[in-house]
CSV table of C-alpha atoms in Angstrom, one decimal:
chain,number,residue,atom,x,y,z
A,985,MET,CA,19.9,-0.9,13.6
A,986,SER,CA,23.2,-2.8,13.4
A,987,THR,CA,22.8,-6.5,13.0
A,988,CYS,CA,26.4,-7.3,13.8
A,989,ALA,CA,26.6,-5.7,17.2
A,990,LYS,CA,28.6,-7.8,19.7
A,991,ALA,CA,26.4,-10.3,21.6
A,992,LYS,CA,25.7,-9.3,25.2
A,993,ARG,CA,24.7,-11.6,28.1
A,994,GLU,CA,21.1,-12.1,29.1
A,995,GLU,CA,19.9,-13.8,32.3
A,996,ILE,CA,17.4,-16.7,31.8
A,997,ARG,CA,16.2,-19.6,33.9
A,998,ILE,CA,16.0,-23.2,32.8
A,999,ALA,CA,14.6,-25.8,35.2
A,1000,GLY,CA,15.3,-23.5,38.1
A,1001,LYS,CA,18.9,-22.8,37.1
A,1002,THR,CA,20.0,-19.2,36.4
A,1003,LEU,CA,22.1,-19.0,33.2
A,1004,TYR,CA,23.7,-16.0,31.5
A,1005,VAL,CA,23.6,-16.7,27.7
A,1006,PRO,CA,24.6,-14.7,24.6
A,1007,SER,CA,21.8,-12.4,23.3
A,1008,ALA,CA,21.2,-9.8,20.7
A,1009,GLU,CA,18.4,-7.3,19.9
A,1010,ILE,CA,17.0,-8.1,16.5
A,1011,CYS,CA,14.0,-6.3,15.0
A,1012,GLY,CA,12.7,-5.3,18.5
A,1013,ARG,CA,13.1,-8.9,19.9
A,1014,THR,CA,15.6,-10.2,22.3
A,1015,VAL,CA,17.1,-13.4,20.8
A,1016,VAL,CA,19.0,-15.7,23.2
A,1017,VAL,CA,21.2,-18.7,22.4
A,1018,THR,CA,21.4,-21.9,24.5
A,1019,GLY,CA,23.3,-25.1,24.2
A,1020,ASN,CA,26.9,-26.2,23.7
A,1021,TRP,CA,27.2,-28.8,20.9
A,1022,ILE,CA,24.2,-27.3,19.1
A,1023,ARG,CA,23.7,-23.6,19.7
A,1024,ARG,CA,19.9,-22.9,19.5
A,1025,ALA,CA,18.6,-19.4,19.0
A,1026,GLU,CA,15.1,-18.4,20.0
A,1027,ILE,CA,13.0,-15.4,21.2
A,1028,LYS,CA,13.5,-14.8,24.9
A,1029,ASP,CA,10.2,-15.6,26.8
A,1030,GLU,CA,8.5,-16.3,23.5
A,1031,ALA,CA,5.4,-17.6,25.1
A,1032,VAL,CA,4.6,-14.1,26.6
A,1033,VAL,CA,5.8,-11.9,23.7
A,1034,GLU,CA,2.9,-9.9,22.4
A,1035,GLY,CA,2.1,-9.5,18.7
A,1036,LEU,CA,3.7,-11.5,15.9
A,1037,THR,CA,6.7,-13.4,17.3
A,1038,VAL,CA,8.6,-12.8,14.0
A,1039,GLU,CA,7.0,-10.3,11.7
A,1040,HIS,CA,9.2,-10.8,8.6
A,1041,PRO,CA,11.0,-14.2,9.0
A,1042,GLU,CA,13.3,-14.0,6.0
A,1043,SER,CA,14.9,-10.7,7.0
A,1044,PHE,CA,14.9,-11.7,10.7
A,1045,ILE,CA,16.7,-15.0,10.0
A,1046,THR,CA,19.3,-13.1,7.9
A,1047,LYS,CA,20.0,-10.8,10.8
A,1048,VAL,CA,20.3,-13.7,13.2
A,1049,ARG,CA,22.9,-15.2,10.8
A,1050,GLU,CA,24.8,-11.9,10.6
A,1051,SER,CA,24.8,-11.3,14.3
A,1052,GLU,CA,27.5,-12.4,16.8
A,1053,LEU,CA,25.3,-15.1,18.2
A,1054,LYS,CA,26.9,-17.8,16.1
A,1055,ALA,CA,23.8,-20.0,16.4
A,1056,ASP,CA,23.3,-23.3,14.6
A,1057,VAL,CA,19.5,-23.3,14.6
A,1058,PHE,CA,16.8,-20.7,14.9
A,1059,THR,CA,13.3,-21.7,16.0
A,1060,PHE,CA,10.0,-19.7,16.4
A,1061,ALA,CA,6.3,-20.5,16.6
A,1062,GLN,CA,3.4,-19.3,14.5
A,1063,ARG,CA,0.8,-18.9,17.3
A,1064,PRO,CA,-2.9,-19.3,17.1
A,1065,PRO,CA,-5.4,-18.3,15.8
A,1066,GLU,CA,-3.3,-18.6,12.6
A,1067,ILE,CA,-2.5,-22.3,12.7
A,1068,THR,CA,-2.1,-23.1,9.0
A,1069,PRO,CA,1.7,-23.1,8.2
A,1070,LYS,CA,2.5,-19.9,6.3
A,1071,TYR,CA,6.3,-20.2,5.7
A,1072,ASP,CA,8.5,-22.5,3.6
A,1073,TYR,CA,10.7,-23.7,6.5
A,1074,HIS,CA,11.0,-27.0,8.2
A,1075,TRP,CA,8.2,-27.2,10.8
A,1076,GLU,CA,6.5,-29.6,13.2
A,1077,TRP,CA,3.3,-29.3,15.3
A,1078,ASP,CA,3.7,-27.6,18.7
A,1079,ASN,CA,0.7,-27.4,21.1
A,1080,TRP,CA,-1.0,-25.6,23.9
A,1081,ALA,CA,-3.3,-26.9,26.7
A,1082,ALA,CA,-6.1,-24.3,26.5
A,1083,ILE,CA,-9.4,-23.6,28.0
A,1084,PRO,CA,-11.9,-21.5,25.9
A,1085,THR,CA,-12.8,-18.7,28.4
A,1086,ALA,CA,-15.1,-16.5,26.3
A,1087,CYS,CA,-18.0,-18.1,28.2
A,1088,PHE,CA,-17.4,-19.4,31.6
A,1089,LYS,CA,-20.8,-21.1,31.8
A,1090,ASP,CA,-20.1,-23.2,28.7
A,1091,TRP,CA,-16.7,-24.3,30.1
A,1092,TRP,CA,-18.2,-25.1,33.5
A,1093,GLU,CA,-21.1,-27.1,32.1
A,1094,ASN,CA,-18.8,-29.2,29.9
A,1095,LEU,CA,-16.6,-30.2,32.8
A,1096,PRO,CA,-16.8,-33.8,34.1
A,1097,GLN,CA,-19.1,-34.0,37.1
A,1098,GLU,CA,-16.1,-35.0,39.3
A,1099,SER,CA,-14.2,-31.9,38.4
A,1100,ARG,CA,-17.2,-29.6,39.3
A,1101,LYS,CA,-17.5,-31.5,42.6
A,1102,ASN,CA,-13.8,-30.8,43.3
A,1103,VAL,CA,-14.4,-27.0,42.9
A,1104,ARG,CA,-17.4,-27.1,45.2
A,1105,ARG,CA,-15.5,-29.4,47.7
A,1106,ALA,CA,-12.8,-26.7,48.0
A,1107,ALA,CA,-15.4,-24.2,49.0
A,1108,ARG,CA,-17.1,-26.6,51.4
A,1109,ARG,CA,-13.8,-27.3,53.1
A,1110,GLY,CA,-13.0,-23.7,53.8
A,1111,VAL,CA,-10.8,-22.7,50.8
A,1112,VAL,CA,-11.3,-19.1,49.8
A,1113,VAL,CA,-10.0,-18.2,46.3
A,1114,LYS,CA,-9.5,-14.5,45.5
A,1115,ILE,CA,-7.4,-12.0,43.5
A,1116,VAL,CA,-4.5,-10.8,45.6
A,1117,PRO,CA,-2.0,-7.9,45.2
A,1118,PHE,CA,1.7,-8.5,44.6
A,1119,ASP,CA,3.1,-7.6,48.1
A,1120,ASP,CA,5.2,-9.0,50.9
A,1121,ASP,CA,2.4,-11.2,52.2
A,1122,LEU,CA,2.1,-12.9,48.8
A,1123,VAL,CA,5.8,-13.4,48.4
A,1124,ASN,CA,6.2,-14.8,51.9
A,1125,GLY,CA,3.2,-17.1,51.3
A,1126,VAL,CA,4.7,-18.4,48.0
A,1127,HIS,CA,8.1,-18.9,49.7
A,1128,ARG,CA,6.4,-21.1,52.3
A,1129,ILE,CA,4.7,-23.1,49.6
A,1130,TYR,CA,7.8,-23.6,47.6
A,1131,ASN,CA,9.8,-24.9,50.6
A,1132,ARG,CA,7.1,-27.4,51.5
A,1133,ILE,CA,7.4,-29.2,48.2
A,1134,ARG,CA,10.4,-31.3,47.4
A,1135,VAL,CA,9.1,-33.3,44.4
A,1136,ARG,CA,6.7,-32.2,41.7
A,1137,ASP,CA,5.6,-34.0,38.5
A,1138,GLY,CA,8.0,-36.8,39.1
A,1139,ARG,CA,11.2,-34.8,39.6
A,1140,LEU,CA,12.9,-32.6,42.1
A,1141,PHE,CA,11.1,-29.2,42.5
A,1142,TRP,CA,13.5,-26.6,41.4
A,1143,HIS,CA,12.0,-23.8,43.5
A,1144,HIS,CA,12.5,-25.7,46.7
A,1145,GLY,CA,15.1,-24.0,48.9
A,1146,GLU,CA,14.9,-20.6,47.2
A,1147,ASP,CA,15.3,-17.6,49.5
A,1148,VAL,CA,12.6,-14.9,49.7
A,1149,ASP,CA,14.5,-12.4,47.5
A,1150,ARG,CA,14.8,-15.0,44.7
A,1151,VAL,CA,11.1,-15.8,45.0
A,1152,ARG,CA,10.2,-12.1,44.8
A,1153,GLN,CA,12.4,-11.7,41.7
A,1154,GLY,CA,10.7,-14.7,40.0
A,1155,LEU,CA,7.2,-13.5,40.7
A,1156,ALA,CA,7.9,-9.8,39.7
A,1157,THR,CA,8.2,-10.4,35.9
A,1158,TYR,CA,5.6,-8.8,33.6
A,1159,LEU,CA,3.7,-7.2,36.6
A,1160,ASP,CA,2.0,-4.7,34.3
A,1161,ARG,CA,0.0,-7.5,32.7
A,1162,SER,CA,-0.2,-10.1,35.4
A,1163,THR,CA,-2.9,-11.2,37.8
A,1164,PHE,CA,-2.3,-13.2,41.0
A,1165,ILE,CA,-4.9,-15.5,42.5
A,1166,GLY,CA,-4.5,-17.0,46.0
A,1167,ALA,CA,-6.2,-20.0,47.6
A,1168,TYR,CA,-6.4,-19.5,51.4
A,1169,TRP,CA,-7.3,-21.9,54.2
A,1170,GLY,CA,-7.9,-19.6,57.1
A,1171,GLU,CA,-5.1,-17.1,56.9
A,1172,GLU,CA,-2.7,-19.4,55.2
A,1173,LEU,CA,-1.9,-19.3,51.5
A,1174,ILE,CA,-2.0,-22.9,50.4
A,1175,GLY,CA,-1.9,-22.4,46.6
A,1176,PHE,CA,-1.6,-19.6,44.0
A,1177,VAL,CA,-1.8,-18.8,40.3
A,1178,LYS,CA,0.1,-16.2,38.3
A,1179,MET,CA,-1.5,-15.3,35.0
A,1180,VAL,CA,0.2,-13.2,32.3
A,1181,TYR,CA,-1.9,-11.7,29.6
A,1182,VAL,CA,-0.6,-12.0,26.0
A,1183,ASP,CA,-2.8,-10.4,23.4
A,1184,HIS,CA,-6.1,-12.3,23.4
A,1185,VAL,CA,-5.0,-15.1,25.8
A,1186,ALA,CA,-3.8,-15.6,29.3
A,1187,THR,CA,-1.0,-18.0,30.2
A,1188,LEU,CA,-0.4,-19.6,33.6
A,1189,PHE,CA,3.1,-18.7,34.6
A,1190,HIS,CA,2.8,-20.4,37.9
A,1191,ILE,CA,0.1,-22.7,39.5
A,1192,ILE,CA,0.9,-24.7,42.5
A,1193,SER,CA,-0.7,-25.9,45.8
A,1194,MET,CA,0.6,-27.6,48.9
A,1195,ASP,CA,0.5,-31.4,48.8
A,1196,GLU,CA,-0.8,-31.6,52.4
A,1197,HIS,CA,-3.9,-29.7,51.4
A,1198,TYR,CA,-4.7,-31.9,48.4
A,1199,ASP,CA,-7.9,-33.1,50.0
A,1200,LYS,CA,-9.3,-29.6,49.8
A,1201,ARG,CA,-8.8,-29.4,46.0
A,1202,PRO,CA,-7.3,-25.9,45.9
A,1203,THR,CA,-5.8,-26.3,42.4
A,1204,ASN,CA,-9.2,-27.1,40.9
A,1205,ALA,CA,-10.6,-24.0,42.6
A,1206,LEU,CA,-7.7,-21.9,41.3
A,1207,ILE,CA,-8.3,-22.9,37.7
A,1208,ALA,CA,-12.0,-22.2,38.0
A,1209,LYS,CA,-11.3,-18.7,39.4
A,1210,ALA,CA,-8.7,-18.1,36.7
A,1211,ALA,CA,-11.3,-19.0,34.0
A,1212,GLU,CA,-13.8,-16.7,35.6
A,1213,VAL,CA,-11.4,-13.8,35.6
A,1214,CYS,CA,-10.5,-14.4,32.0
A,1215,GLU,CA,-14.1,-14.2,30.9
A,1216,LYS,CA,-14.5,-10.9,32.8
A,1217,LYS,CA,-11.5,-9.5,31.0
A,1218,GLY,CA,-12.6,-10.6,27.6
A,1219,ILE,CA,-9.8,-13.2,27.3
A,1220,SER,CA,-10.5,-15.9,24.7
A,1221,HIS,CA,-8.3,-18.7,26.1
A,1222,LEU,CA,-6.4,-19.7,29.3
A,1223,ILE,CA,-3.2,-21.5,28.5
A,1224,TYR,CA,-1.6,-24.1,30.9
A,1225,GLY,CA,1.7,-24.9,29.1
A,1226,LYS,CA,1.6,-27.8,26.6
A,1227,PHE,CA,-1.0,-30.5,26.5
A,1228,ILE,CA,1.5,-33.0,25.3
A,1229,TYR,CA,5.3,-32.8,26.0
A,1230,GLY,CA,7.2,-34.8,23.4
A,1231,ASN,CA,5.8,-38.4,23.6
A,1232,LYS,CA,4.5,-38.1,27.2
A,1233,ARG,CA,0.9,-38.9,26.5
A,1234,ARG,CA,0.3,-40.7,29.8
A,1235,SER,CA,0.9,-38.7,32.9
A,1236,SER,CA,-1.0,-37.4,35.9
A,1237,LEU,CA,-0.6,-33.8,34.6
A,1238,VAL,CA,-2.1,-34.7,31.2
A,1239,GLU,CA,-5.0,-36.4,32.9
A,1240,PHE,CA,-5.5,-33.4,35.3
A,1241,LYS,CA,-5.6,-31.0,32.4
A,1242,ARG,CA,-8.1,-33.2,30.5
A,1243,ARG,CA,-10.4,-33.5,33.5
A,1244,ASN,CA,-10.3,-29.7,34.0
A,1245,GLY,CA,-11.5,-28.9,30.5
A,1246,PHE,CA,-8.2,-28.1,28.8
A,1247,GLN,CA,-8.0,-29.0,25.1
A,1248,GLN,CA,-5.0,-29.6,22.8
A,1249,VAL,CA,-4.5,-26.7,20.4
A,1250,ASN,CA,-1.9,-27.4,17.7
A,1251,PHE,CA,0.2,-24.7,15.9
A,1252,PRO,CA,3.4,-24.9,13.7
A,1253,ARG,CA,6.9,-24.4,15.1
A,1254,TYR,CA,9.6,-23.7,12.6
A,1255,TYR,CA,13.2,-24.9,12.8
A,1256,ILE,CA,15.7,-23.1,10.5
A,1257,PRO,CA,19.3,-24.4,10.2
A,1258,LEU,CA,21.9,-21.7,10.1
A,1259,THR,CA,25.0,-23.9,9.8
A,1260,LEU,CA,25.9,-27.3,8.4
A,1261,LYS,CA,25.8,-28.7,12.0
A,1262,GLY,CA,22.3,-27.2,12.4
A,1263,GLU,CA,21.2,-28.8,9.1
A,1264,LEU,CA,22.1,-32.2,10.4
A,1265,PHE,CA,20.4,-31.4,13.7
A,1266,VAL,CA,17.2,-30.5,11.9
A,1267,ARG,CA,17.3,-33.4,9.5
A,1268,LEU,CA,17.7,-35.9,12.3
A,1269,ARG,CA,14.9,-34.1,14.3
A,1270,LEU,CA,17.1,-33.9,17.4
A,1271,TYR,CA,15.3,-30.8,18.5
A,1272,ARG,CA,12.6,-33.2,19.8
A,1273,GLY,CA,14.9,-34.0,22.7
A,1274,PHE,CA,14.8,-37.1,25.0
A,1275,SER,CA,11.0,-37.1,25.5
A,1276,GLY,CA,10.3,-36.7,21.8
A,1277,LEU,CA,12.7,-39.4,20.5
A,1278,LEU,CA,12.0,-42.3,22.8
A,1279,PRO,CA,9.0,-44.5,22.0
A,1280,GLU,CA,6.1,-43.7,24.3
A,1281,PRO,CA,6.0,-47.1,26.2
A,1282,ILE,CA,9.7,-46.9,27.0
A,1283,LEU,CA,9.5,-43.2,27.9
A,1284,HIS,CA,6.6,-44.0,30.3
A,1285,VAL,CA,8.6,-46.6,32.1
A,1286,ALA,CA,11.7,-44.4,32.3
A,1287,LEU,CA,9.6,-41.5,33.8
A,1288,SER,CA,7.9,-43.8,36.2
A,1289,CYS,CA,11.3,-45.0,37.5
A,1290,ARG,CA,12.5,-41.4,37.8
A,1291,ALA,CA,9.4,-40.4,39.8
A,1292,TRP,CA,9.9,-43.4,42.1
A,1293,TYR,CA,13.5,-42.5,42.6
A,1294,TYR,CA,12.9,-38.9,43.5
A,1295,LYS,CA,10.0,-39.7,45.7
A,1296,ARG,CA,12.2,-42.1,47.7
A,1297,ILE,CA,15.0,-39.5,48.0
A,1298,SER,CA,12.4,-36.9,49.2
A,1299,ARG,CA,11.1,-39.3,51.8
A,1300,ASN,CA,14.5,-40.2,53.1
A,1301,VAL,CA,15.5,-36.5,53.3
A,1302,THR,CA,12.3,-35.8,55.2
A,1303,LEU,CA,12.8,-38.7,57.7
A,1304,GLN,CA,16.4,-37.6,58.3
A,1305,HIS,CA,15.3,-34.0,58.9
A,1306,LYS,CA,12.7,-35.2,61.5
A,1307,LYS,CA,15.3,-37.4,63.1
A,1308,PHE,CA,17.8,-34.6,63.5
A,1309,ALA,CA,15.0,-32.2,64.6
A,1310,GLY,CA,14.1,-34.7,67.3
A,1311,VAL,CA,17.7,-35.0,68.5
A,1312,ALA,CA,18.0,-31.3,68.7
A,1313,GLN,CA,14.8,-31.0,70.7
A,1314,CYS,CA,16.0,-33.6,73.2
A,1315,LYS,CA,19.3,-31.8,73.6
A,1316,SER,CA,17.5,-28.5,74.2
A,1317,ASP,CA,15.3,-30.2,76.8
């Protein structure tokens, strides 16, 4: 295979934005490059790539250098269960938020009492959780959920405002190894999970519920059902993104994961400079980004202010929408 083939364009999504970035096929993997000042190369959709991410790092890195990608830094992870660093490259700990799912009973009995109550509360309040097919009913239900949520996790929710076709496109990835679980209140879909199986684990691609049904605890019920499905399929762990993002050790999401039995699983991530600029980038550890460089107390204050700001924007937009809706109703009367 030629390693100097001209880079093509690959579609990716970052924070809800569609980007077309340089890419190249290297050793059976699609490598994409993002960034302007620092061009960072990585495996596309690395979290759901099956098998070893990079089988022979030395030759792989050589081919990345020789390609037309013109990257400054290449990064890849050495995923569990092999968590002892094997390669002589610069690395730092990355992490998963993981539930051990080999035995559902063990996970359930080790949950805090309040978390078990929340799952039972969902059932008592009429929430039905079940595996659902990928069809128009699911897509339309997810579309309704997305467009009822303006702010999530302290920032604007990037799926809000998407049309049905875009929602369908986003849900349709990796269908051959995906399971969808829906939470229904009556006939209405009020929350859902998309799980993608990767070797011996399952990763939560999407998990979301309507804020207005929070009192019914559909998200807790969805996680319990996902853990149950994983046990039946012989999956060892259920992954819900990272446990800690940068220095964000205090957040409602971290606390939610902790209360629902997720544990932090560390593994090495390697950063290999490919240019002099990349060497400086790695030496200064700028790959940690904003949330990894700011001290945790300052970061906590900054994120709290951001969450307040977006919540206020969302409330103002909602009030204006209701005002104009009321004016329109009066005119029609």
